[in-house]
Amino acid sequence: MTELVSNAVKHAGGASELLISLRKRFLHLSVRDGGDGLPVRTPPNPGTVEGGRGLLLIEAMASGWGVVPLAEGKVVWATMRR
C-alpha cells in the first residue's frame, strides 16, 4: 500500500483516496488520485537508493496490478493472495 500511495503523492500530488478490501481469497488495494499521468515502470537508478523501484516491488508482491483511467485522474490497484 505504501508504494501505491507514495507513487500517487510523488507523481499526481493533491488529494488521494485509499481503498482496502479484504475478500475471501484476496486483499485488494487501490489508490485514486487526480493525476492524468499513467504509471510507467522505469529501471532503478543504481547510483541512488531512491526512485524507480515502486512498480517493481508491486509486481514482485502482488498477484496482479493495473490502472483504470478516469475522466479526472485514475485508480491504481493491486491484488494480493491471502
Short mmCIF file of C-alpha atoms in Angstrom, two decimals, residues 17-70:
data_model
loop_
_atom_site.label_atom_id
_atom_site.label_comp_id
_atom_site.label_asym_id
_atom_site.label_seq_id
_atom_site.Cartn_x
_atom_site.Cartn_y
_atom_site.Cartn_z
CA GLU A 17 -8.35 8.20 -1.85
CA LEU A 18 -7.35 4.78 -0.49
CA LEU A 19 -9.47 1.66 -0.56
CA ILE A 20 -8.52 -1.60 1.14
CA SER A 21 -10.85 -4.54 0.65
CA LEU A 22 -10.33 -7.94 2.28
CA ARG A 23 -12.06 -10.63 0.28
CA LYS A 24 -12.29 -14.38 0.70
CA ARG A 25 -9.10 -15.17 -1.23
CA PHE A 26 -7.55 -11.77 -1.93
CA LEU A 27 -6.58 -8.45 -0.42
CA HIS A 28 -7.44 -5.69 -2.91
CA LEU A 29 -5.62 -2.34 -2.58
CA SER A 30 -6.36 0.76 -4.64
CA VAL A 31 -5.45 4.43 -4.72
CA ARG A 32 -7.42 7.04 -6.63
CA ASP A 33 -5.72 10.32 -7.48
CA GLY A 34 -6.38 13.30 -9.70
CA GLY A 35 -3.23 13.00 -11.80
CA ASP A 36 -3.56 12.42 -15.53
CA GLY A 37 -0.28 10.53 -15.99
CA LEU A 38 -0.32 6.73 -16.05
CA PRO A 39 2.22 4.63 -14.13
CA VAL A 40 5.30 3.69 -16.11
CA ARG A 41 7.82 1.14 -14.88
CA THR A 42 11.31 2.55 -15.16
CA PRO A 43 14.55 0.83 -14.22
CA PRO A 44 16.02 1.89 -10.88
CA ASN A 45 18.98 4.22 -10.89
CA PRO A 46 21.87 2.17 -9.44
CA GLY A 47 23.54 5.40 -8.27
CA THR A 48 20.78 6.19 -5.76
CA VAL A 49 18.68 4.36 -3.22
CA GLU A 50 15.56 6.34 -4.15
CA GLY A 51 13.23 6.03 -7.11
CA GLY A 52 12.39 3.51 -9.76
CA ARG A 53 11.58 0.57 -7.52
CA GLY A 54 7.90 1.10 -6.62
CA LEU A 55 6.27 -0.75 -9.50
CA LEU A 56 8.96 -3.45 -9.37
CA LEU A 57 8.05 -4.09 -5.73
CA ILE A 58 4.35 -4.11 -6.53
CA GLU A 59 4.89 -6.58 -9.38
CA ALA A 60 7.00 -8.81 -7.13
CA MET A 61 4.48 -8.95 -4.30
CA ALA A 62 1.09 -8.69 -6.00
CA SER A 63 -0.71 -11.39 -7.95
CA GLY A 64 -1.88 -8.62 -10.28
CA TRP A 65 -1.96 -4.86 -10.62
CA GLY A 66 -3.25 -2.30 -13.06
CA VAL A 67 -4.57 1.15 -13.69
CA VAL A 68 -8.04 2.42 -14.59
CA PRO A 69 -8.03 5.85 -16.25
CA LEU A 70 -10.92 8.09 -15.21
#
